[in-house]
Each structure stands twice: as structure tokens, then as C-alpha cells.
PDB file of C-alpha atoms and ligand atoms in Angstrom:
ATOM      1  CA  MET A  25     142.442  86.667 133.297  1.00 83.00           C
ATOM      2  CA  TRP A  26     141.273  86.264 136.941  1.00 85.00           C
ATOM      3  CA  PHE A  27     141.931  89.926 137.517  1.00 83.00           C
ATOM      4  CA  THR A  28     139.605  90.821 134.595  1.00 90.00           C
ATOM      5  CA  VAL A  29     136.885  88.510 135.968  1.00 88.00           C
ATOM      6  CA  PHE A  30     137.308  90.140 139.385  1.00 87.00           C
ATOM      7  CA  LEU A  31     137.092  93.638 137.878  1.00 88.00           C
ATOM      8  CA  VAL A  32     133.973  92.807 135.844  1.00 88.00           C
ATOM      9  CA  GLY A  33     132.402  91.217 138.955  1.00 90.00           C
ATOM     10  CA  MET A  34     133.170  94.304 141.027  1.00 91.00           C
ATOM     11  CA  LEU A  35     131.771  96.569 138.309  1.00 91.00           C
ATOM     12  CA  LEU A  36     128.538  94.574 138.114  1.00 92.00           C
ATOM     13  CA  PHE A  37     128.212  94.503 141.894  1.00 89.00           C
ATOM     14  CA  SER A  38     128.769  98.287 142.066  1.00 89.00           C
ATOM     15  CA  CYS A  39     126.123  98.916 139.386  1.00 87.00           C
ATOM     16  CA  VAL A  40     123.568  96.783 141.241  1.00 84.00           C
ATOM     17  CA  ALA A  41     124.421  98.441 144.583  1.00 84.00           C
ATOM     18  CA  LEU A  42     124.151 101.892 143.002  1.00 87.00           C
ATOM     19  CA  PHE A  43     120.781 101.004 141.462  1.00 84.00           C
ATOM     20  CA  VAL A  44     119.423  99.697 144.798  1.00 82.00           C
ATOM     21  CA  VAL A  45     120.659 102.669 146.851  1.00 84.00           C
ATOM     22  CA  THR A  46     119.561 105.314 144.317  1.00 86.00           C
ATOM     23  CA  SER A  47     116.120 103.819 143.737  1.00 83.00           C
ATOM     24  CA  ALA A  48     115.551 103.293 147.492  1.00 82.00           C
ATOM     25  CA  PHE A  49     116.454 106.950 148.063  1.00 84.00           C
ATOM     26  CA  LEU A  50     114.266 108.253 145.195  1.00 86.00           C
ATOM     27  CA  GLY A  51     111.421 105.915 146.213  1.00 82.00           C
ATOM     28  CA  PHE A  52     111.578 107.235 149.755  1.00 85.00           C
ATOM     29  CA  LEU A  53     111.562 110.844 148.504  1.00 84.00           C
ATOM     30  CA  GLN A  54     108.425 110.111 146.466  1.00 86.00           C
ATOM     31  CA  THR A  55     106.487 108.001 148.958  1.00 88.00           C
ATOM     32  CA  ARG A  56     107.968 108.820 152.391  1.00 86.00           C
ATOM     33  CA  VAL A  57     107.521 105.134 153.202  1.00 89.00           C
ATOM     34  CA  PRO A  58     110.546 102.827 153.493  1.00 91.00           C
ATOM     35  CA  PHE A  59     110.370  99.191 152.433  1.00 94.00           C
ATOM     36  CA  VAL A  60     109.696  97.108 155.549  1.00 96.00           C
ATOM     37  CA  PRO A  61     108.222  93.661 154.891  1.00 97.00           C
ATOM     38  CA  THR A  62     105.180  92.119 156.553  1.00 98.00           C
ATOM     39  CA  SER A  63     105.919  88.824 158.287  1.00 98.00           C
ATOM     40  CA  ARG A  64     104.842  85.556 156.675  1.00 97.00           C
ATOM     41  CA  LYS A  65     102.806  84.659 159.784  1.00 97.00           C
ATOM     42  CA  ASP A  66     100.815  87.898 159.598  1.00 98.00           C
ATOM     43  CA  VAL A  67     100.005  87.324 155.918  1.00 98.00           C
ATOM     44  CA  GLU A  68      98.941  83.731 156.615  1.00 98.00           C
ATOM     45  CA  PHE A  69      96.850  85.009 159.511  1.00 98.00           C
ATOM     46  CA  VAL A  70      95.017  87.478 157.220  1.00 98.00           C
ATOM     47  CA  VAL A  71      94.310  84.750 154.642  1.00 98.00           C
ATOM     48  CA  LYS A  72      92.793  82.516 157.347  1.00 98.00           C
ATOM     49  CA  LYS A  73      90.948  85.293 159.134  1.00 98.00           C
ATOM     50  CA  LEU A  74      89.153  86.476 155.973  1.00 98.00           C
ATOM     51  CA  ALA A  75      88.848  82.909 154.633  1.00 98.00           C
ATOM     52  CA  LEU A  76      90.304  84.041 151.300  1.00 98.00           C
ATOM     53  CA  GLY A  77      90.062  81.772 148.294  1.00 98.00           C
ATOM     54  CA  PRO A  78      90.596  81.623 144.524  1.00 98.00           C
ATOM     55  CA  LYS A  79      87.641  83.933 143.786  1.00 97.00           C
ATOM     56  CA  ASP A  80      89.094  86.802 145.801  1.00 98.00           C
ATOM     57  CA  VAL A  81      90.996  89.745 144.345  1.00 98.00           C
ATOM     58  CA  PHE A  82      93.669  91.128 146.654  1.00 98.00           C
ATOM     59  CA  ILE A  83      95.592  94.382 146.137  1.00 98.00           C
ATOM     60  CA  ASP A  84      98.763  95.151 148.056  1.00 98.00           C
ATOM     61  CA  LEU A  85      99.162  98.943 148.285  1.00 98.00           C
ATOM     62  CA  GLY A  86     102.922  99.369 148.131  1.00 98.00           C
ATOM     63  CA  SER A  87     103.859  95.800 147.329  1.00 98.00           C
ATOM     64  CA  GLY A  88     107.600  96.045 147.976  1.00 97.00           C
ATOM     65  CA  ASP A  89     109.344  92.868 146.821  1.00 97.00           C
ATOM     66  CA  GLY A  90     105.988  91.141 146.271  1.00 98.00           C
ATOM     67  CA  ARG A  91     106.154  88.792 149.226  1.00 98.00           C
ATOM     68  CA  VAL A  92     102.613  89.543 150.460  1.00 98.00           C
ATOM     69  CA  CYS A  93     101.124  88.840 147.025  1.00 98.00           C
ATOM     70  CA  PHE A  94     103.136  85.626 146.634  1.00 98.00           C
ATOM     71  CA  LEU A  95     102.140  84.367 150.083  1.00 98.00           C
ATOM     72  CA  VAL A  96      98.449  85.147 149.547  1.00 98.00           C
ATOM     73  CA  GLU A  97      98.465  83.494 146.133  1.00 98.00           C
ATOM     74  CA  GLN A  98     100.298  80.464 147.495  1.00 98.00           C
ATOM     75  CA  ALA A  99      98.046  80.111 150.553  1.00 98.00           C
ATOM     76  CA  CYS A 100      94.642  80.418 148.865  1.00 98.00           C
ATOM     77  CA  GLY A 101      94.943  80.940 145.104  1.00 97.00           C
ATOM     78  CA  ALA A 102      93.494  84.480 145.194  1.00 98.00           C
ATOM     79  CA  GLN A 103      94.287  86.848 142.331  1.00 98.00           C
ATOM     80  CA  THR A 104      96.876  89.285 143.599  1.00 98.00           C
ATOM     81  CA  VAL A 105      97.964  92.687 142.339  1.00 98.00           C
ATOM     82  CA  GLY A 106     100.753  94.863 143.699  1.00 98.00           C
ATOM     83  CA  TYR A 107     101.498  98.545 143.108  1.00 98.00           C
ATOM     84  CA  GLU A 108     104.937  99.792 144.010  1.00 97.00           C
ATOM     85  CA  MET A 109     106.836 102.986 143.201  1.00 96.00           C
ATOM     86  CA  THR A 110     110.339 101.992 144.294  1.00 95.00           C
ATOM     87  CA  TRP A 111     112.151 100.518 141.302  1.00 93.00           C
ATOM     88  CA  TRP A 112     114.438  97.994 142.944  1.00 93.00           C
ATOM     89  CA  THR A 113     111.757  96.304 145.026  1.00 96.00           C
ATOM     90  CA  HIS A 114     109.378  96.361 142.052  1.00 97.00           C
ATOM     91  CA  LEU A 115     112.034  94.776 139.815  1.00 96.00           C
ATOM     92  CA  LEU A 116     112.723  92.146 142.476  1.00 96.00           C
ATOM     93  CA  ALA A 117     108.996  91.334 142.636  1.00 98.00           C
ATOM     94  CA  LYS A 118     108.880  90.939 138.839  1.00 98.00           C
ATOM     95  CA  ILE A 119     111.956  88.656 138.828  1.00 97.00           C
ATOM     96  CA  LYS A 120     110.550  86.568 141.689  1.00 98.00           C
ATOM     97  CA  ALA A 121     107.192  86.294 139.884  1.00 98.00           C
ATOM     98  CA  ARG A 122     108.985  84.896 136.808  1.00 97.00           C
ATOM     99  CA  LEU A 123     111.017  82.416 138.854  1.00 98.00           C
ATOM    100  CA  LYS A 124     108.010  81.255 140.877  1.00 97.00           C
ATOM    101  CA  HIS A 125     105.716  81.084 137.803  1.00 97.00           C
ATOM    102  CA  SER A 126     103.362  83.296 139.802  1.00 98.00           C
ATOM    103  CA  ARG A 127     100.151  84.814 138.427  1.00 97.00           C
ATOM    104  CA  SER A 128     100.601  87.876 140.678  1.00 98.00           C
ATOM    105  CA  ARG A 129     100.662  91.105 138.697  1.00 98.00           C
ATOM    106  CA  PHE A 130     102.976  93.934 139.670  1.00 98.00           C
ATOM    107  CA  TYR A 131     102.867  97.508 138.426  1.00 98.00           C
ATOM    108  CA  CYS A 132     105.421 100.222 139.025  1.00 97.00           C
ATOM    109  CA  ARG A 133     102.750 102.837 139.741  1.00 97.00           C
ATOM    110  CA  ASN A 134     101.400 105.157 142.385  1.00 98.00           C
ATOM    111  CA  PHE A 135      98.478 103.283 143.941  1.00 98.00           C
ATOM    112  CA  PHE A 136      96.619 106.567 144.513  1.00 98.00           C
ATOM    113  CA  HIS A 137      96.291 106.864 140.723  1.00 98.00           C
ATOM    114  CA  GLU A 138      94.854 103.377 140.260  1.00 98.00           C
ATOM    115  CA  ASP A 139      91.311 102.035 140.455  1.00 98.00           C
ATOM    116  CA  TRP A 140      90.776  99.750 143.460  1.00 98.00           C
ATOM    117  CA  SER A 141      87.199  98.814 142.640  1.00 98.00           C
ATOM    118  CA  GLY A 142      88.123  95.407 141.187  1.00 97.00           C
ATOM    119  CA  ALA A 143      89.443  94.152 144.536  1.00 98.00           C
ATOM    120  CA  ASN A 144      87.523  92.738 147.444  1.00 98.00           C
ATOM    121  CA  VAL A 145      90.535  92.991 149.777  1.00 98.00           C
ATOM    122  CA  VAL A 146      93.015  95.864 149.897  1.00 98.00           C
ATOM    123  CA  TYR A 147      96.058  95.511 152.108  1.00 98.00           C
ATOM    124  CA  GLY A 148      98.377  98.271 153.288  1.00 98.00           C
ATOM    125  CA  TYR A 149     101.435  98.397 155.488  1.00 98.00           C
ATOM    126  CA  LEU A 150     102.186 102.080 155.085  1.00 98.00           C
ATOM    127  CA  TYR A 151     102.776 105.137 157.231  1.00 96.00           C
ATOM    128  CA  PRO A 152     100.525 107.534 159.259  1.00 96.00           C
ATOM    129  CA  PRO A 153     100.764 110.650 157.004  1.00 95.00           C
ATOM    130  CA  LEU A 154      99.283 108.651 154.090  1.00 96.00           C
ATOM    131  CA  MET A 155      96.449 107.011 155.937  1.00 98.00           C
ATOM    132  CA  ARG A 156      93.811 109.750 155.574  1.00 98.00           C
ATOM    133  CA  GLN A 157      94.220 109.681 151.786  1.00 98.00           C
ATOM    134  CA  VAL A 158      94.186 105.862 151.740  1.00 98.00           C
ATOM    135  CA  GLU A 159      90.996 105.897 153.822  1.00 98.00           C
ATOM    136  CA  GLU A 160      89.324 108.395 151.464  1.00 98.00           C
ATOM    137  CA  LYS A 161      90.254 106.309 148.433  1.00 98.00           C
ATOM    138  CA  PHE A 162      89.034 103.120 150.103  1.00 98.00           C
ATOM    139  CA  LYS A 163      85.682 104.802 150.756  1.00 98.00           C
ATOM    140  CA  ALA A 164      85.479 106.285 147.256  1.00 98.00           C
ATOM    141  CA  ASP A 165      86.735 103.384 145.105  1.00 97.00           C
ATOM    142  CA  CYS A 166      85.810 100.148 146.804  1.00 98.00           C
ATOM    143  CA  ARG A 167      82.538  98.317 146.475  1.00 97.00           C
ATOM    144  CA  PRO A 168      80.400  97.463 149.534  1.00 98.00           C
ATOM    145  CA  GLY A 169      81.679  94.219 151.041  1.00 98.00           C
ATOM    146  CA  THR A 170      85.339  95.068 150.414  1.00 98.00           C
ATOM    147  CA  PHE A 171      87.799  94.588 153.257  1.00 98.00           C
ATOM    148  CA  ALA A 172      90.707  96.905 154.006  1.00 98.00           C
ATOM    149  CA  VAL A 173      93.420  95.211 156.042  1.00 98.00           C
ATOM    150  CA  ILE A 174      95.839  97.719 157.508  1.00 98.00           C
ATOM    151  CA  ARG A 175      98.957  96.832 159.455  1.00 98.00           C
ATOM    152  CA  ASP A 176     100.070  99.007 162.379  1.00 98.00           C
ATOM    153  CA  PHE A 177      98.915 102.465 161.215  1.00 98.00           C
ATOM    154  CA  PRO A 178      95.108 102.654 161.163  1.00 98.00           C
ATOM    155  CA  PHE A 179      92.752 104.905 159.221  1.00 98.00           C
ATOM    156  CA  PRO A 180      92.237 108.151 161.144  1.00 98.00           C
ATOM    157  CA  SER A 181      88.392 108.178 161.072  1.00 98.00           C
ATOM    158  CA  LEU A 182      86.809 104.893 160.024  1.00 98.00           C
ATOM    159  CA  LYS A 183      86.108 102.475 162.869  1.00 97.00           C
ATOM    160  CA  PRO A 184      87.665  99.052 162.336  1.00 98.00           C
ATOM    161  CA  MET A 185      85.452  95.988 162.404  1.00 97.00           C
ATOM    162  CA  GLU A 186      88.200  94.279 164.387  1.00 98.00           C
ATOM    163  CA  VAL A 187      91.710  94.947 165.700  1.00 98.00           C
ATOM    164  CA  VAL A 188      94.007  91.981 166.137  1.00 98.00           C
ATOM    165  CA  TYR A 189      97.144  92.207 168.257  1.00 98.00           C
ATOM    166  CA  ARG A 190      99.879  90.127 166.700  1.00 97.00           C
ATOM    167  CA  PRO A 191     103.171  88.774 168.075  1.00 94.00           C
ATOM    168  CA  GLY A 192     106.025  91.270 167.838  1.00 95.00           C
ATOM    169  CA  GLY A 193     103.834  94.220 168.846  1.00 96.00           C
ATOM    170  CA  HIS A 194     102.062  94.506 165.488  1.00 98.00           C
ATOM    171  CA  GLU A 195      98.402  95.333 165.013  1.00 98.00           C
ATOM    172  CA  ILE A 196      96.111  94.385 162.188  1.00 98.00           C
ATOM    173  CA  TYR A 197      93.079  96.590 161.602  1.00 98.00           C
ATOM    174  CA  ILE A 198      90.240  95.091 159.595  1.00 98.00           C
ATOM    175  CA  TYR A 199      87.701  97.419 157.985  1.00 98.00           C
ATOM    176  CA  LEU A 200      84.616  96.456 156.018  1.00 98.00           C
ATOM    177  CA  LYS A 201      83.001  98.833 153.563  1.00 96.00           C
TER     178      LYS A 201
HETATM  179  C1  LIG B 311     106.302  99.194 154.564  1.00 79.38           C
HETATM  180  S1  LIG B 311     106.509  98.714 152.868  1.00 79.38           S
HETATM  181  C2  LIG B 311     105.448  97.282 152.813  1.00 79.38           C
HETATM  182  C3  LIG B 311     105.770  96.352 151.658  1.00 79.38           C
HETATM  183  C4  LIG B 311     104.802  95.182 151.507  1.00 79.38           C
HETATM  184  N1  LIG B 311     103.450  95.624 151.341  1.00 79.38           N
HETATM  185  C5  LIG B 311     104.870  94.284 152.710  1.00 79.38           C
HETATM  186  O1  LIG B 311     104.013  94.427 153.572  1.00 79.38           O
HETATM  187  O2  LIG B 311     105.793  93.443 152.796  1.00 79.38           O
HETATM  188  C6  LIG B 311     105.563  99.983 152.038  1.00 79.38           C
HETATM  189  C7  LIG B 311     105.845 100.116 150.557  1.00 79.38           C
HETATM  190  O3  LIG B 311     104.868 100.993 149.999  1.00 79.38           O
HETATM  191  C8  LIG B 311     105.463 101.687 148.915  1.00 79.38           C
HETATM  192  N2  LIG B 311     104.616 102.857 148.643  1.00 79.38           N
HETATM  193  C9  LIG B 311     104.323 103.876 149.486  1.00 79.38           C
HETATM  194  N3  LIG B 311     103.496 104.760 148.910  1.00 79.38           N
HETATM  195  C10 LIG B 311     103.239 104.288 147.665  1.00 79.38           C
HETATM  196  C11 LIG B 311     102.417 104.741 146.584  1.00 79.38           C
HETATM  197  N4  LIG B 311     101.720 105.870 146.680  1.00 79.38           N
HETATM  198  N5  LIG B 311     102.352 103.995 145.466  1.00 79.38           N
HETATM  199  C12 LIG B 311     103.064 102.833 145.361  1.00 79.38           C
HETATM  200  N6  LIG B 311     103.852 102.342 146.344  1.00 79.38           N
HETATM  201  C13 LIG B 311     103.945 103.064 147.486  1.00 79.38           C
HETATM  202  C14 LIG B 311     106.849 102.011 149.435  1.00 79.38           C
HETATM  203  O4  LIG B 311     107.739 102.251 148.363  1.00 79.38           O
HETATM  204  C15 LIG B 311     107.188 100.737 150.222  1.00 79.38           C
HETATM  205  O5  LIG B 311     107.926  99.820 149.444  1.00 79.38           O
END
């Protein structure tokens, strides 16, 4: 009996591990950006800095496990949307949203194929090779008055309104369209 329980447990664990490893690998092949989370303090800093509130619409470009959206929603009540292409982090975000009774919406989609014009804040913690395309889309899609908040890897051309140096050697670039 115990041996069967052990075997079933091991089988389940192996399936979950296989799913996580495979989807992380495929996600990385598609996006070339690994999942690395933003710190809670940096998210709280952004909420305070931009004085975000319930009327704001915040998009996380590459939302990972959803933590940025959850923290923003929790801190100020803004509407939050996350786009993520890696299955396991996306699934984790969806499960966490259910458990937390969060209003955050998560989509397993390529954010370059989505319309960003509904947001007044777009956030990205991405990687240098993507930043030109992200900048172009920010300029093309977003309405005047929209902020782009970019962690560590800035847009190649647009001048930031402000650069904030954060503990741990991180930088937050704030752009205003
Ligand atoms: C460094 S992680 C940041 C996660 C989260 N935003 C945070 O700050 O905690 C970047 C995430 O962006 C995702 N990503 C990269 N390019 C993407 C794209 N074009 N569409 C959707 N997700 C993308 C990656 O899969 C990865 O999980």
C-alpha cells in the first residue's frame, strides 16, 4: 500500500518536474528571456513613485509567475494584466490568481502581438536584444501620458524621464510618452 502511494507520488512529482523543465526550456527558446523575478521592494517603489491607484491600468510585459501584477493590485487596486509565453510560470500565475481571489488577468500570449493602448503603465523586466522592439511598440501603441517602467535594460533610443538606482545594483528607467 505505502509503496503504491510512494510510486504514485514519485510519478506525479516527475510529471510536474518534466513539465516545468520542458516549458522553461521551450519558453527560453521562444523568448530568449529567462524568468527572473522583480523584487517586492522595487514593485512597491514603482507604485509609490507613479502614485498608482484604482483607475490605472498596468501591463506586465512577460509577467512570469504574476508577482508584479499581484503586488501592484494589492498595493493600489490598479487593474493589472500580464502576458507570458512560458507555460509553467503562466500556469502558476493563474493558480495564484485563483487562490488569492485576484482580479489580475493573465494571458499565455506573446506581448508583441497584443494591443497596449488600454494601459497607462507598461512594465518590463526583459533583456537587451528585445528592447528596441519594445520601445517601438511603446511608441506606436501607447497613448500620450502613458508611462513605461523598465528594469535594468533601458530602451536604446528614447530618453528616460528619470533613472532610479535601486538597492542590489538595479536600475529603474521611467519613460513618459
Ligand atoms: C525577467 S522575467 C520577469 C518576470 C516578471 N515580469 C517579474 O518582473 O517578476 C521576463 C519574462 O518575460 C517573458 N517574456 C519574454 N518575452 C516575452 C514575449 N514576447 N511575450 C510574453 N512573455 C515574454 C519570459 O518568458 C520571462 O518569464
